[in-house]
Short mmCIF file of C-alpha atoms in Angstrom, two decimals:
data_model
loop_
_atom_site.label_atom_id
_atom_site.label_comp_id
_atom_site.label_asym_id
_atom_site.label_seq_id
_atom_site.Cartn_x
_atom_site.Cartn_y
_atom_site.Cartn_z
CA UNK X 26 0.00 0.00 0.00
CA UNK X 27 0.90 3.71 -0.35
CA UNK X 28 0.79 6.35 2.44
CA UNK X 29 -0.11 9.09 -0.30
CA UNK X 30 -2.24 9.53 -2.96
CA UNK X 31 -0.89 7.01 -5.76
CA UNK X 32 -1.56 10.09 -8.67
CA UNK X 33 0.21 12.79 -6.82
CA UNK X 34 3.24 10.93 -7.43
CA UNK X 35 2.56 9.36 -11.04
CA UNK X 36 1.62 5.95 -10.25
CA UNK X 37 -1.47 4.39 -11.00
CA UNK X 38 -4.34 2.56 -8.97
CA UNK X 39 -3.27 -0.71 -10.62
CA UNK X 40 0.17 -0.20 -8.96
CA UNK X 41 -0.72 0.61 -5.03
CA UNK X 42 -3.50 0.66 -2.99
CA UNK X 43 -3.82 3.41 -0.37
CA UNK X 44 -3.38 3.04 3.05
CA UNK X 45 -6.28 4.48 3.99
CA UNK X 46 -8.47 2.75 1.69
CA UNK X 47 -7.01 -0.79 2.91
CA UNK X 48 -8.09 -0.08 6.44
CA UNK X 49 -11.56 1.38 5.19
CA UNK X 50 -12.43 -1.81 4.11
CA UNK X 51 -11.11 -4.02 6.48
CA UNK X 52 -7.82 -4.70 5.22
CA UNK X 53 -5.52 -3.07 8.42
CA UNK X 54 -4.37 -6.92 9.03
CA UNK X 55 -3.40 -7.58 6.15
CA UNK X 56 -1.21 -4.72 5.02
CA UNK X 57 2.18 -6.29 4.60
CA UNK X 58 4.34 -3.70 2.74
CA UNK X 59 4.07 0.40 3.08
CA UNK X 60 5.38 2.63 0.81
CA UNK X 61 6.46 6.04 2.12
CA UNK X 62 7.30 8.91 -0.10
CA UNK X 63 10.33 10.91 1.59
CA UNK X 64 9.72 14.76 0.51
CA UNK X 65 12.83 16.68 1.46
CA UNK X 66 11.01 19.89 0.74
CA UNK X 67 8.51 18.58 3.65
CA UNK X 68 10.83 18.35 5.80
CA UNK X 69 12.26 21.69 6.14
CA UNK X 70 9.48 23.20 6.92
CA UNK X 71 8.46 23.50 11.05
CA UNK X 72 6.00 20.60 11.80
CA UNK X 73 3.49 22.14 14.29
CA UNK X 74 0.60 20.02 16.53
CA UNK X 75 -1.89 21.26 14.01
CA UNK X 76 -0.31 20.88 10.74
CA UNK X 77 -1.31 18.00 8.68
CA UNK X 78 2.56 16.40 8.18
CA UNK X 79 4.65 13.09 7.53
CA UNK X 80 4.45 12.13 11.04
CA UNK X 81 1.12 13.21 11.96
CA UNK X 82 -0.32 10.99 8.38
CA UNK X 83 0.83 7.99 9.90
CA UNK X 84 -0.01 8.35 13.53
CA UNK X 85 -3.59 8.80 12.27
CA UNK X 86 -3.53 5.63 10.84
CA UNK X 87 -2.77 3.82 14.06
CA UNK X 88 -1.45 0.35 15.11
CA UNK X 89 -0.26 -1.39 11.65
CA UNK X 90 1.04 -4.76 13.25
CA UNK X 91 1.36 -6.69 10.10
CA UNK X 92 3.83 -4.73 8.50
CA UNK X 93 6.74 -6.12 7.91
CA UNK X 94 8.08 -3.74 4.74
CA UNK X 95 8.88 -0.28 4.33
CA UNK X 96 10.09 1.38 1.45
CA UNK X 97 11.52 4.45 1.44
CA UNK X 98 11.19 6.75 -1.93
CA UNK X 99 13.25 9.80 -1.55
CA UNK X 100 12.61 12.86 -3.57
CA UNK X 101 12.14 16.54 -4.03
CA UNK X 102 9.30 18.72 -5.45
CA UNK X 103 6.57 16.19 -6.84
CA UNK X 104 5.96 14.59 -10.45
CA UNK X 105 3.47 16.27 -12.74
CA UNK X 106 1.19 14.20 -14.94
CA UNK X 107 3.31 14.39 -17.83
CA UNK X 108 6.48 12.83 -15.92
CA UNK X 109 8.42 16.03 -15.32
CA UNK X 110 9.43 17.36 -11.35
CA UNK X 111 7.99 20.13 -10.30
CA UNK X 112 10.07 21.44 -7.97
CA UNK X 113 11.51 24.89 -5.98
CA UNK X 114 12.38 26.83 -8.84
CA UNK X 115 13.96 29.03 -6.80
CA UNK X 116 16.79 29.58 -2.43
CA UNK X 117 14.24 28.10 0.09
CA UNK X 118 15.28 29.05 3.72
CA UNK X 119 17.20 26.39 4.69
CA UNK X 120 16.33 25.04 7.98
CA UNK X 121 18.88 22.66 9.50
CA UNK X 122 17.59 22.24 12.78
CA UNK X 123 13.51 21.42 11.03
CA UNK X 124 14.71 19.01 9.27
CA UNK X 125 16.59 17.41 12.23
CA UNK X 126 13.77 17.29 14.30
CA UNK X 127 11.12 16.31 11.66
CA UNK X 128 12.87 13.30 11.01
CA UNK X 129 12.96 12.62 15.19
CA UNK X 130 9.36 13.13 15.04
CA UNK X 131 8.56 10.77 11.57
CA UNK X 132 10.96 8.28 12.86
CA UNK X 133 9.14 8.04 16.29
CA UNK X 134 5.29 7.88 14.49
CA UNK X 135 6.43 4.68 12.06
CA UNK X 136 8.27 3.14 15.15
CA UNK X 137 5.20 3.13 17.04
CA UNK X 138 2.85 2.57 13.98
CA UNK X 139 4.66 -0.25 12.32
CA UNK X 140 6.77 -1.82 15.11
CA UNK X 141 7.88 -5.65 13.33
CA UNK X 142 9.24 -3.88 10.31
CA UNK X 143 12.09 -6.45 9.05
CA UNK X 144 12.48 -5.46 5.76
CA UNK X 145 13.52 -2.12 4.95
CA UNK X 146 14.20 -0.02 1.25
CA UNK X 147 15.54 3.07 0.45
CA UNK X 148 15.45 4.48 -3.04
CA UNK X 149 16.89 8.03 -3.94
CA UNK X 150 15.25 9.14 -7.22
CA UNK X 151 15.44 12.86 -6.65
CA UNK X 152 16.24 15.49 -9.68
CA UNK X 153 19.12 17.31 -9.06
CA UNK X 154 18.70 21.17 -8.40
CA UNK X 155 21.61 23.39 -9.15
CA UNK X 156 19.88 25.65 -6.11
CA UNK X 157 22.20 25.51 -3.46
CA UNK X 158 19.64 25.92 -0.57
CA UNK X 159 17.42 23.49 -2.41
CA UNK X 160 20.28 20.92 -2.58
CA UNK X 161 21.22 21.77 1.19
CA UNK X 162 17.69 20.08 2.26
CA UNK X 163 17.30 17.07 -0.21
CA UNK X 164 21.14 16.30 0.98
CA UNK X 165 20.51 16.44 4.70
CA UNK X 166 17.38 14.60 4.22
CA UNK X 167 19.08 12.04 2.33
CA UNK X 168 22.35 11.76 4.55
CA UNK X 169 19.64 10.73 7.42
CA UNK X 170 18.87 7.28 6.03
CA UNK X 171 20.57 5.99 8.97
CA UNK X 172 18.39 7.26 11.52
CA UNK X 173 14.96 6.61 9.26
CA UNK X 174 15.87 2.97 8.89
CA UNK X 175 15.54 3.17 12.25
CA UNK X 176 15.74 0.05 14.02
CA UNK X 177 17.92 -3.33 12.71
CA UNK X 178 16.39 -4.60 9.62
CA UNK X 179 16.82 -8.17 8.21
CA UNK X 180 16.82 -7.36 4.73
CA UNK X 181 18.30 -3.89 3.41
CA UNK X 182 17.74 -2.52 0.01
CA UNK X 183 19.62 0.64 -1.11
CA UNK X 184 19.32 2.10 -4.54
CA UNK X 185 21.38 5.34 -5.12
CA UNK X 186 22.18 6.35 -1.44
CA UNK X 187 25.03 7.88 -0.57
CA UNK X 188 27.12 5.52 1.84
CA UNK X 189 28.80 7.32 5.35
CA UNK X 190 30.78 6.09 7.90
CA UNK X 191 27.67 6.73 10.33
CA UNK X 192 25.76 4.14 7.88
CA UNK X 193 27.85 1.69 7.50
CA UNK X 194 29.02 1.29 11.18
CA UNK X 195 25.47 1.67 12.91
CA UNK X 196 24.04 -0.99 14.01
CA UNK X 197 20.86 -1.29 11.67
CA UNK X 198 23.41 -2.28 8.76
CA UNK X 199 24.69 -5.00 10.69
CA UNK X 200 23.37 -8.90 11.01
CA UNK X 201 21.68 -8.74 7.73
CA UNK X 202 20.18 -11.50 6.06
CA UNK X 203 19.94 -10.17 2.43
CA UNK X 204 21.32 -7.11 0.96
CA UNK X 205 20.07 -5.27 -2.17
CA UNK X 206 22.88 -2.90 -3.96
CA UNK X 207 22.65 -0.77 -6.90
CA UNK X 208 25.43 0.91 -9.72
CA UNK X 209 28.33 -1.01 -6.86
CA UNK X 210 31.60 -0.13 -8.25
CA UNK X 211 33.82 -1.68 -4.95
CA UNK X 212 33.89 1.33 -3.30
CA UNK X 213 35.19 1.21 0.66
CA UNK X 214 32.31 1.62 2.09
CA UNK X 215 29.95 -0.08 0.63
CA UNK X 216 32.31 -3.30 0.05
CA UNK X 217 32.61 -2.90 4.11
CA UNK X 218 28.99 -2.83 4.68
CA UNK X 219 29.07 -6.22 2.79
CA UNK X 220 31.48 -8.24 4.33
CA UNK X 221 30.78 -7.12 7.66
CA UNK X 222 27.48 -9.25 7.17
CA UNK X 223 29.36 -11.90 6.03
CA UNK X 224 28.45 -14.49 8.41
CA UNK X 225 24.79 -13.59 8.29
CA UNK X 226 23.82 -12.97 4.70
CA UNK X 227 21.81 -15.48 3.14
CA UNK X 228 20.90 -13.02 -0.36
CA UNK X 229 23.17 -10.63 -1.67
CA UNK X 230 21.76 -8.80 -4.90
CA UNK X 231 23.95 -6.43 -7.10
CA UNK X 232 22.35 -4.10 -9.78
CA UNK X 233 25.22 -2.58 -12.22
CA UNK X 234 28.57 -3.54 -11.36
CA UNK X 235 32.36 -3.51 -12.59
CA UNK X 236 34.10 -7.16 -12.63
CA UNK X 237 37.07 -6.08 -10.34
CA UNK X 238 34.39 -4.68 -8.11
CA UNK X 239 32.76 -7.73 -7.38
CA UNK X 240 36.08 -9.18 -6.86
CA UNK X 241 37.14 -7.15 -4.18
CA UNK X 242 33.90 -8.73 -2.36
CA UNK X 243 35.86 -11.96 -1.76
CA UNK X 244 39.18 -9.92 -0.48
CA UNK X 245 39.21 -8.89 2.98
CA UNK X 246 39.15 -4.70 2.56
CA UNK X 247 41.27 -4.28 5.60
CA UNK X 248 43.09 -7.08 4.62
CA UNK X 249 43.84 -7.73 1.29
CA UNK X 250 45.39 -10.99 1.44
CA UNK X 251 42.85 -12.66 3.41
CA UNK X 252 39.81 -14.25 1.86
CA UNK X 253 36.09 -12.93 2.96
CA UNK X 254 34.10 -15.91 3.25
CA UNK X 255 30.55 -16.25 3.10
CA UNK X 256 29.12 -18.75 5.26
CA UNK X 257 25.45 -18.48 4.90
CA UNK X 258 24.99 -17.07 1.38
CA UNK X 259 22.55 -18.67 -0.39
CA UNK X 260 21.19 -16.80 -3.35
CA UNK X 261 23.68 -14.35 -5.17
CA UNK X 262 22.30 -12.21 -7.85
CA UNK X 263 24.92 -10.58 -10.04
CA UNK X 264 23.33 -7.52 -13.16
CA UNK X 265 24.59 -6.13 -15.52
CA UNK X 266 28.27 -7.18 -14.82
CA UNK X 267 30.82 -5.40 -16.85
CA UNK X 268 34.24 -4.18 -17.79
CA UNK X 269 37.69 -6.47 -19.35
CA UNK X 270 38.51 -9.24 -18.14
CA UNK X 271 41.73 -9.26 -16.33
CA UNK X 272 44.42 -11.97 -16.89
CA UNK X 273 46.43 -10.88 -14.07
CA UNK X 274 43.54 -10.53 -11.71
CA UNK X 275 43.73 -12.88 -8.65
CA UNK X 276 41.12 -15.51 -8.02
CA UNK X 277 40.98 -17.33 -4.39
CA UNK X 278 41.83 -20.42 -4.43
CA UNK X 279 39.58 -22.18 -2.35
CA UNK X 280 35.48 -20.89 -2.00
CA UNK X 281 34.24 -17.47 -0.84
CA UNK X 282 30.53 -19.46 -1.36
CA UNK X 283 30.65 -22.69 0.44
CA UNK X 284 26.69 -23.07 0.67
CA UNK X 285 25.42 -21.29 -2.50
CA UNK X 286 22.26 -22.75 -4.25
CA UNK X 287 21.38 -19.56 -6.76
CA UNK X 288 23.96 -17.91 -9.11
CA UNK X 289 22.20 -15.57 -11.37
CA UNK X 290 24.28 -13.28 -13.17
CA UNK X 291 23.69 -11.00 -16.43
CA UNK X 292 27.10 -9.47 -18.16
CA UNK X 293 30.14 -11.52 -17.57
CA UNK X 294 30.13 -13.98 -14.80
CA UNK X 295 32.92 -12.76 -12.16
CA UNK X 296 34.17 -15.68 -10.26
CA UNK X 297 35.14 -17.96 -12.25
CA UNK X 298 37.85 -19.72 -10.56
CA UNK X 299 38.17 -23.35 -10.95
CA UNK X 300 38.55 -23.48 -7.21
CA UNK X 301 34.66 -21.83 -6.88
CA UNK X 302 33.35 -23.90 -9.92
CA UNK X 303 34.52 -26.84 -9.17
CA UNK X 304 33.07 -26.32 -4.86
CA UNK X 305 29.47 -25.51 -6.71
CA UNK X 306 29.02 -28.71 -8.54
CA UNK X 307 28.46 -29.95 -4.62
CA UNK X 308 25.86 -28.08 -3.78
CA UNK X 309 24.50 -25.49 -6.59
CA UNK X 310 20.61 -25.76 -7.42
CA UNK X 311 19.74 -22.49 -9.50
CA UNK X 312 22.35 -21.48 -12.48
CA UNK X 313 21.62 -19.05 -14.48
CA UNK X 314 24.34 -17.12 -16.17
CA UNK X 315 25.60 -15.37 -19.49
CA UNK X 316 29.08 -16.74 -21.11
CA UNK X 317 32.17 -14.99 -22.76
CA UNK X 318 34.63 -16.84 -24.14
CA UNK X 319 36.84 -17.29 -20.97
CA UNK X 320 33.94 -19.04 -19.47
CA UNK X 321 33.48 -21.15 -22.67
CA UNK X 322 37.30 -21.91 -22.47
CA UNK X 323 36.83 -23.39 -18.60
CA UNK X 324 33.54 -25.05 -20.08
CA UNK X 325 35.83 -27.50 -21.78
CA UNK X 326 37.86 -27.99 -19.12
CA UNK X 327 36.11 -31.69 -18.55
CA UNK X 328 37.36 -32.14 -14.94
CA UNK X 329 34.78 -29.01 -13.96
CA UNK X 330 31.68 -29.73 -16.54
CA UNK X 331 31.80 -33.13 -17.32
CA UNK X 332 28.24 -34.77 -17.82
CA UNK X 333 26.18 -35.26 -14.52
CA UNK X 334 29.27 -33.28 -12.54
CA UNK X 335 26.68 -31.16 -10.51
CA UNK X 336 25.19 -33.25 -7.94
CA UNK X 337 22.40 -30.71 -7.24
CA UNK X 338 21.38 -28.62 -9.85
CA UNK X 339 17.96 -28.67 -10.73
CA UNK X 340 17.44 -25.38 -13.00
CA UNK X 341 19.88 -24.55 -15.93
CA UNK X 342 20.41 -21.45 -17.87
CA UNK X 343 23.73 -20.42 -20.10
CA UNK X 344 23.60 -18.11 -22.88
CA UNK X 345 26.04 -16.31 -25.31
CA UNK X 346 26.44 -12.69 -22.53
CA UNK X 347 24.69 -9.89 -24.17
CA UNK X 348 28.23 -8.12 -24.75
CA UNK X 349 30.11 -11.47 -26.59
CA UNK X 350 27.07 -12.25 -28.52
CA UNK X 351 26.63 -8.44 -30.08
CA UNK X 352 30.61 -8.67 -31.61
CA UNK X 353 31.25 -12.67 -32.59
CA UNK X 354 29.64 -14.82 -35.13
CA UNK X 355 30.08 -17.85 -32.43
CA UNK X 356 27.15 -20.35 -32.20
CA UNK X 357 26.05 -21.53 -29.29
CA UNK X 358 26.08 -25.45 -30.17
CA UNK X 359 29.23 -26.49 -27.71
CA UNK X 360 27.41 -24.49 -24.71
CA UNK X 361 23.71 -26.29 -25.40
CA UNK X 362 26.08 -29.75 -25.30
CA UNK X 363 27.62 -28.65 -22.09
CA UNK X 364 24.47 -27.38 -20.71
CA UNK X 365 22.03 -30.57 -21.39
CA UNK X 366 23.96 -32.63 -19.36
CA UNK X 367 25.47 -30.61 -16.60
CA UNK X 368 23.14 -32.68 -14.17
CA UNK X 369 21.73 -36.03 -13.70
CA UNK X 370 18.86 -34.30 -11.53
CA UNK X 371 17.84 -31.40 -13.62
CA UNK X 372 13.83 -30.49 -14.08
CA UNK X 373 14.43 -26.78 -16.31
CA UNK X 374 16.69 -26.36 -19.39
CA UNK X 375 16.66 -23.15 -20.55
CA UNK X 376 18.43 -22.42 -24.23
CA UNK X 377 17.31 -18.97 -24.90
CA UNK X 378 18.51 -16.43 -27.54
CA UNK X 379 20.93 -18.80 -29.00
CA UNK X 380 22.27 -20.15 -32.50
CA UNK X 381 22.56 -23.46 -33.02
CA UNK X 382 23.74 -25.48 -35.73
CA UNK X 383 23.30 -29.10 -36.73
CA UNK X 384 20.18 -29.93 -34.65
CA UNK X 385 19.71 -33.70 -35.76
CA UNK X 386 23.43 -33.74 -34.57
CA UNK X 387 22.85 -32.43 -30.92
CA UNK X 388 19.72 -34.22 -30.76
CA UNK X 389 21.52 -37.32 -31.46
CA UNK X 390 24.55 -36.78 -29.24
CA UNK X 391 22.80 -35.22 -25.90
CA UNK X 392 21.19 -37.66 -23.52
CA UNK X 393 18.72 -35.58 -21.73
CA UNK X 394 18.37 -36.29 -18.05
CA UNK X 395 15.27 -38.23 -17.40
CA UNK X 396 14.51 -35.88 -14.68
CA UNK X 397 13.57 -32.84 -17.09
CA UNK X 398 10.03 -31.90 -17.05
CA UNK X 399 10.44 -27.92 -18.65
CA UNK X 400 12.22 -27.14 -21.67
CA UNK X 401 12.47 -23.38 -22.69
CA UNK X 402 14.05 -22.57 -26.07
CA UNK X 403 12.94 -18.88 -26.53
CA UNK X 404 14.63 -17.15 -29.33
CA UNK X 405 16.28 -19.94 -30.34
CA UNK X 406 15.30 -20.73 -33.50
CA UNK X 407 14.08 -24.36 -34.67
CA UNK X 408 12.61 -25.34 -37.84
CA UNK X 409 9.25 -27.35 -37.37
CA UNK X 410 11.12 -30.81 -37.63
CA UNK X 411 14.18 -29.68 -34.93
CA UNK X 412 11.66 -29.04 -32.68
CA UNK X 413 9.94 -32.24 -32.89
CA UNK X 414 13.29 -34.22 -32.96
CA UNK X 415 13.67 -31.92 -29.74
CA UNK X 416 10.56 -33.39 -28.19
CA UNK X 417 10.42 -36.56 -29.29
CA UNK X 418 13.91 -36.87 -27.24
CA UNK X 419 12.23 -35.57 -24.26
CA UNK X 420 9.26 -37.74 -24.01
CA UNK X 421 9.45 -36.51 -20.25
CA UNK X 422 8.98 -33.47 -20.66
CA UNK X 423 5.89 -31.76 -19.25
CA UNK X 424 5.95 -27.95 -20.25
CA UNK X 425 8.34 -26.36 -23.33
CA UNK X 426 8.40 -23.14 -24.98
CA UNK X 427 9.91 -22.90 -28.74
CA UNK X 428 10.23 -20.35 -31.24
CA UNK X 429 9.52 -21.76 -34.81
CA UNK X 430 11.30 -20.62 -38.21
CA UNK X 431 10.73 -22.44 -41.47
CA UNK X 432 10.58 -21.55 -44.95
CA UNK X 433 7.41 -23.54 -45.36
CA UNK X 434 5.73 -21.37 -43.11
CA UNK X 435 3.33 -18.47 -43.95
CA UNK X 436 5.09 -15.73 -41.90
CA UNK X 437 2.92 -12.56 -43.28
CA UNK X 438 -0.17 -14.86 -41.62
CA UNK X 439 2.25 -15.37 -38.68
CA UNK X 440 0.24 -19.11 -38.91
CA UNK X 441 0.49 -22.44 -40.39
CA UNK X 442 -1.73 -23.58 -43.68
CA UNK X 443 -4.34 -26.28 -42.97
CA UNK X 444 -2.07 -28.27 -45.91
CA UNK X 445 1.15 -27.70 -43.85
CA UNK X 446 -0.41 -28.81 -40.31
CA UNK X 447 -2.17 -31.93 -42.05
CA UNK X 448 1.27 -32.47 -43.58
CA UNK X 449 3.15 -32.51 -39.69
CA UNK X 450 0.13 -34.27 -38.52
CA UNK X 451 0.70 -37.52 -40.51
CA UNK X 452 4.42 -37.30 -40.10
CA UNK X 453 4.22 -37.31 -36.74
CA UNK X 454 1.48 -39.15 -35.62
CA UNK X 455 3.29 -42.33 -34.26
CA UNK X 456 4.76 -40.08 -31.84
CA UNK X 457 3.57 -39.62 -28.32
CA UNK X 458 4.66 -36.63 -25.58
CA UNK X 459 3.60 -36.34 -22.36
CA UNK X 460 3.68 -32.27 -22.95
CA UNK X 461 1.04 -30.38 -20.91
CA UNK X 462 1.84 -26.85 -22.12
CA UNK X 463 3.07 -25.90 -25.63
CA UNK X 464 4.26 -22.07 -25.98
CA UNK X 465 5.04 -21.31 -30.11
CA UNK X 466 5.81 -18.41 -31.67
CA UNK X 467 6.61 -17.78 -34.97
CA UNK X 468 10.44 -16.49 -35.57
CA UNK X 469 10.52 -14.09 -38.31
CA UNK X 470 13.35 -13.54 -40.45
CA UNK X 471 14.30 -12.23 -43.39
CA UNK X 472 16.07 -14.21 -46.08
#
């Protein structure tokens, strides 16, 4: 739910409901999440006993005990309809000690309001004014996260905040169970506020970062030669991973990941140190991850991905990485060999966006585990016949997703002629599948 009118701010109905409406119609225990638009502008202004304000909002709302999220959206000025800001256009009277004591009072009202908050977000989407007074507020509003995250959170998302010493050595930044980082380029602090979780975190999720920044999560900041090991990290999330690879970048040698079960990671996969590979085939469940050619070249190292070599993986996802794909002619045909049979015990296959070549071949060649009961081949494009030699392989299979290209087929009608399906039909009749669901779609492309 939101604590303000959903239009002021240029969302919709369809995306919150309002907190007052939820409790209207009988909804109060059942509000899980609140979301809380930060105004600096608000803030600077002196909060009287009879002026409607931040604090006094939710205090009229009363006991919320089933909250357990809070996200905090800081900005400045508020959106018009058409998507621009308006905001101050020109020196407010900037009011250091209001803004100090505001947040005293806010902080106080969702304390008592919404006292089992665990989960805690703060998002800093504010335009930037070239006003100094104006920027004066929105950055002492802003350098107060600290104190509105009030109490010690078990999961902490920050998305453009400006990390402090204050933040990352308080005590709500400490013991957290997952931790949700945007644009992370290994800076001190925020690498600190990372590994000084290290023994609690069980999710650590990274939006936009630089290869040798998620490096430096594995070395010790204080201590550069000593390993940072993550004992209870479960799920790591890795997006938009970028920059060169380094040759002369060092790798640990033994695991910073000893109980991983979920490596998703878009760009170029950071750790990729036989050491770390070879420690996930033990106990990894969820892989999903985009390849360059120095993960293809430790692909074919057999010792690490031989066939069945992960004891635990049950979902499967490599592609060509978004940056190798857009500059090579490479087909993916050696990674969809590697992939199949990664694991004896594996239910989803995913081969999206890929190019393969010499279908019958692979078909032929790959023994798909008798476990696998969803195939997903998005993007990849199959003529009517590979796709059947596909299924016909994986009699198991239960759900599968394809994207069909042939030159038999009518692509201006985006559809198959009652000849052509007659003509698959009594080709493949003798055939049986178990499949449940069937997603097609027609690949066009031009000759």
């Amino acid at each position: 739910v939101i604590l303000h009118s959903a239009d002021t701010y240029g969302f919709t109905d369809k995306d919150f409901t309002r907190v007052e409406d939820a409790i209207a119609n009988g909804c109060r225990h059942c509000i899980r999440s609140v979301f809380v638009m930060v105004n600096a502008e608000n803030f600077n202004a002196k909060w009287s006993p009879r002026m409607s304000n931040m604090a006094s909002i939710i205090r009229e709302l009363g006991l919320l005990r089933s909250v357990r999220s809070v996200t905090y959206y800081f900005t400045l000025g508020y959106p018009h309809i058409d998507g621009e800001y308006i905001v101050p256009d020109s020196d407010l009277v900037y009011h250091a000690d209001n803004i100090t004591n505001n947040i005293n009072t806010f902080v106080a009202a969702v304390r008592d309001a919404m006292p089992r908050i665990r989960n805690v977000r703060a998002y800093n989407y504010r335009p930037v004014i070239s006003i100094p007074s104006v920027e004066q507020v929105a950055t002492q509003v802003l350098e107060s996260v600290t104190k509105i995250i009030d109490r010690r959170p078990d999961h902490l998302s920050l998305a453009h905040i400006g990390f402090t010493d204050e933040l990352v050595a308080s005590p709500v930044t400490e013991s957290l169970q997952s931790i949700l980082l945007s644009d992370y380029q290994g800076r001190e602090l925020e690498t600190v506020l990372i590994q000084r979780n290290a023994s609690t975190l069980e999710k650590l999720h990274i939006e936009t970062a630089s290869l040798s920044a998620c490096l430096k999560l594995v070395w010790d900041y204080s201590q550069p030669s000593e390993l940072v090991v993550f004992t209870s990290l479960k799920h790591m999330i890795i997006k938009w991973a970028h920059g060169q690879r380094n040759p002369n970048e060092r790798h640990p040698t033994a695991t910073p990941f000893p109980r991983l079960e979920t490596l998703v990671c878009r760009g170029f996969l950071p750790f990729i140190a036989p050491a770390i590979l070879t420690d996930f085939q033990t106990h990894l469940r969820h892989l999903d991850v985009e390849a360059d050619q120095r993960l293809l070249d430790i692909y074919n190292q057999d010792e690490i991905f031989t066939k069945g070599s992960f004891k635990t993986l049950g979902y499967v996802s490599l592609r060509w990485g978004y940056y190798f794909n857009s500059n090579t002619g490479y087909t993916c045909t050696p990674l969809a060999y590697k992939s199949a049979g990664l694991s004896d015990c594996m239910h989803t296959l995913c081969l999206r966006d890929m190019r393969l070549k010499n279908i019958s071949l692979l078909v032929s060649e790959v023994q798909f585990p008798q476990t696998l009961r969803n195939l997903d081949m998005a993007n990849t494009m199959l003529s009517i016949d590979d796709a059947m030699a596909i299924l016909i392989m994986c009699p198991q299979v239960l759900k599968a997703n394809l994207s069909l290209t042939d030159v038999s087929l009518n692509l201006e009608a985006d559809t198959l002629t009652t000849e052509e399906i007659v003509k698959y039909q009594d080709r493949y009749r003798d055939n049986a599948a178990r499949i449940k669901y069937l997603g097609l779609k027609s690949w066009k492309c031009k000759s």
